[in-house]
Short mmCIF file of C-alpha atoms in Angstrom, two decimals:
data_model
loop_
_atom_site.label_atom_id
_atom_site.label_comp_id
_atom_site.label_asym_id
_atom_site.label_seq_id
_atom_site.Cartn_x
_atom_site.Cartn_y
_atom_site.Cartn_z
CA MET A 44 80.74 -53.60 44.71
CA ASP A 45 84.10 -53.78 45.00
CA ALA A 46 86.79 -50.80 43.57
CA GLY A 47 87.53 -53.49 40.37
CA GLN A 48 83.23 -52.77 39.54
CA VAL A 49 83.19 -48.99 40.07
CA GLY A 50 83.41 -46.93 36.98
CA PRO A 51 84.49 -43.40 37.29
CA ASP A 52 80.96 -41.93 37.71
CA GLY A 53 80.30 -44.57 40.60
CA GLY A 54 78.34 -46.81 38.55
CA ALA A 55 78.52 -50.12 37.64
CA ARG A 56 81.92 -50.83 35.41
CA PRO A 57 81.16 -52.30 31.70
CA GLY A 58 81.77 -55.97 32.47
CA ALA A 59 81.80 -55.60 36.07
CA ASP A 60 79.22 -58.95 36.57
CA ARG A 61 81.70 -60.64 34.14
CA ALA A 62 84.06 -60.38 36.80
CA ASP A 63 85.43 -63.96 37.60
CA GLY A 64 87.98 -63.22 40.08
CA ARG A 65 91.14 -64.28 37.28
CA ALA A 66 92.24 -60.92 36.56
CA LEU A 67 94.42 -60.85 39.77
CA GLU A 68 95.53 -64.51 38.22
CA LEU A 69 96.30 -63.54 34.76
CA ILE A 70 98.63 -60.36 35.97
CA ALA A 71 100.78 -62.74 38.10
CA LEU A 72 101.04 -65.27 35.11
CA LEU A 73 102.28 -62.42 32.92
CA GLY A 74 104.41 -61.47 35.56
CA ALA A 75 106.07 -64.37 36.16
CA ARG A 76 106.39 -64.53 32.31
CA GLY A 77 108.37 -61.17 31.73
CA VAL A 78 104.95 -59.97 29.72
CA PRO A 79 104.73 -57.04 29.89
CA ILE A 80 101.39 -55.00 30.87
CA ALA A 81 99.78 -52.01 30.33
CA VAL A 82 96.54 -50.32 30.44
CA ALA A 83 94.89 -48.40 27.61
CA SER A 84 91.76 -46.86 29.30
CA SER A 85 88.88 -43.72 28.46
CA SER A 86 88.95 -43.15 32.04
CA PRO A 87 90.77 -40.53 33.84
CA MET A 88 94.75 -41.68 35.06
CA SER A 89 93.04 -40.81 38.99
CA PHE A 90 90.24 -43.18 38.20
CA ILE A 91 93.09 -45.79 36.87
CA ASP A 92 95.57 -45.66 38.89
CA GLN A 93 93.14 -45.87 41.87
CA VAL A 94 91.38 -48.89 41.04
CA LEU A 95 95.11 -50.44 40.21
CA SER A 96 96.28 -48.83 43.74
CA GLU A 97 93.59 -50.91 45.49
CA LEU A 98 93.34 -53.99 43.91
CA GLY A 99 96.78 -54.49 44.77
CA VAL A 100 98.54 -54.40 41.36
CA SER A 101 99.74 -51.07 40.67
CA ASP A 102 103.61 -52.16 40.13
CA ALA A 103 102.32 -54.86 38.10
CA PHE A 104 101.81 -52.43 35.12
CA ALA A 105 104.64 -50.96 32.70
CA ALA A 106 102.37 -48.51 31.31
CA ARG A 107 99.35 -46.90 31.35
CA ALA A 108 97.80 -44.79 29.33
CA THR A 109 94.14 -42.44 29.36
CA GLY A 110 91.78 -41.26 26.51
CA GLU A 111 93.18 -38.01 28.09
CA GLU A 112 96.45 -37.88 27.05
CA VAL A 113 95.70 -39.01 23.27
CA PRO A 114 93.52 -36.89 20.38
CA ARG A 115 91.42 -38.98 19.37
CA GLY A 116 89.37 -41.41 21.91
CA LYS A 117 88.35 -45.27 21.17
CA PRO A 118 87.22 -46.02 18.23
CA ALA A 119 90.42 -44.52 17.43
CA PRO A 120 94.10 -46.59 17.79
CA ASP A 121 95.46 -43.46 19.43
CA VAL A 122 95.56 -44.86 23.67
CA PHE A 123 96.70 -48.25 22.56
CA LEU A 124 99.50 -47.62 20.52
CA LEU A 125 100.48 -44.52 23.20
CA ALA A 126 100.11 -47.51 25.65
CA ALA A 127 102.55 -49.40 22.78
CA ARG A 128 105.01 -46.74 22.85
CA ARG A 129 105.16 -46.16 26.43
CA LEU A 130 105.87 -50.07 27.11
CA GLY A 131 108.16 -49.46 24.02
CA VAL A 132 106.40 -52.93 22.34
CA ALA A 133 106.07 -52.70 18.69
CA PRO A 134 101.20 -52.69 18.24
CA GLU A 135 101.65 -56.10 16.35
CA ARG A 136 103.71 -57.59 19.05
CA CYS A 137 100.15 -57.00 21.64
CA THR A 138 98.11 -58.41 22.47
CA VAL A 139 94.56 -56.46 23.90
CA ILE A 140 91.49 -57.99 25.94
CA GLU A 141 88.55 -55.78 25.67
CA ASP A 142 84.57 -56.21 26.74
CA ALA A 143 83.86 -52.78 24.21
CA VAL A 144 83.50 -52.92 20.36
CA ALA A 145 84.74 -49.08 20.42
CA GLY A 146 88.05 -50.72 22.10
CA MET A 147 88.31 -54.22 19.79
CA THR A 148 88.10 -51.57 16.48
CA ALA A 149 90.64 -49.82 18.42
CA ALA A 150 92.55 -52.56 19.15
CA ARG A 151 92.21 -53.90 15.64
CA ALA A 152 93.36 -50.27 14.38
CA ALA A 153 96.04 -50.12 15.93
CA GLY A 154 97.31 -53.01 14.62
CA MET A 155 97.31 -55.12 17.75
CA ARG A 156 95.33 -58.81 18.32
CA CYS A 157 92.31 -58.49 19.69
CA VAL A 158 90.37 -61.17 22.22
CA ALA A 159 86.99 -59.98 22.79
CA LEU A 160 85.61 -60.50 26.60
CA LEU A 161 81.61 -61.10 26.47
CA HIS A 162 79.05 -62.89 27.41
CA ASP A 163 78.32 -64.25 23.94
CA PRO A 164 81.24 -65.64 21.56
CA THR A 165 79.34 -66.57 19.20
CA ARG A 166 78.43 -63.15 18.44
CA PRO A 167 80.23 -61.19 15.07
CA LEU A 168 82.82 -58.56 16.68
CA PRO A 169 86.06 -56.73 14.90
CA ALA A 170 87.94 -59.37 17.33
CA ASP A 171 90.87 -62.56 16.49
CA LEU A 172 88.69 -64.15 19.12
CA ALA A 173 86.73 -64.43 21.83
CA VAL A 174 85.84 -65.80 25.12
CA ARG A 175 83.39 -65.65 28.10
CA SER A 176 85.86 -65.99 30.63
CA LEU A 177 89.48 -64.49 31.71
CA ARG A 178 89.77 -67.89 32.69
CA GLU A 179 90.58 -69.22 29.07
CA ALA A 180 93.35 -66.94 28.95
CA VAL A 181 94.98 -68.58 32.31
CA THR A 182 94.24 -71.77 31.36
CA ASP A 183 95.27 -71.55 27.81
CA PRO A 184 97.38 -68.13 27.31
CA GLU A 185 99.36 -69.93 24.86
CA ARG A 186 96.48 -69.81 22.26
CA ILE A 187 94.42 -67.33 23.87
CA LEU A 188 97.10 -64.25 24.36
CA GLY A 189 99.62 -65.65 21.46
CA LEU A 190 101.93 -66.08 23.96
CA GLY A 191 104.57 -68.84 22.99
#
């Protein structure tokens, strides 16, 4: 397991088995288009910083927000709203890629577009769109991420 697949408890990070090598490509694509990106996570900031550093993408993220910094964690929208404020972007202009139902619920409560990343995109979830892989976001960012 690499750093991006290990959770703060040392176990496998949720969704680690779905890592398809496209996350770094998506980060680069968004950077090339000038789209500011943030991490909004329930994990501690020290863990987020470690993972981004080990993946070599720390500088790609204009903002970071954690559940430690807000009064209510996911499924409340607080961490996503904090990330949007730090980016200087209105929530309705944000797209969240999320693999957990609590995060999807939080993104929708924040008024953000939500893309569910999961094994079974036919499963009903609180998301605007479901994808099996980040490959879809890389190959069709306009449709998947609402870029245009």
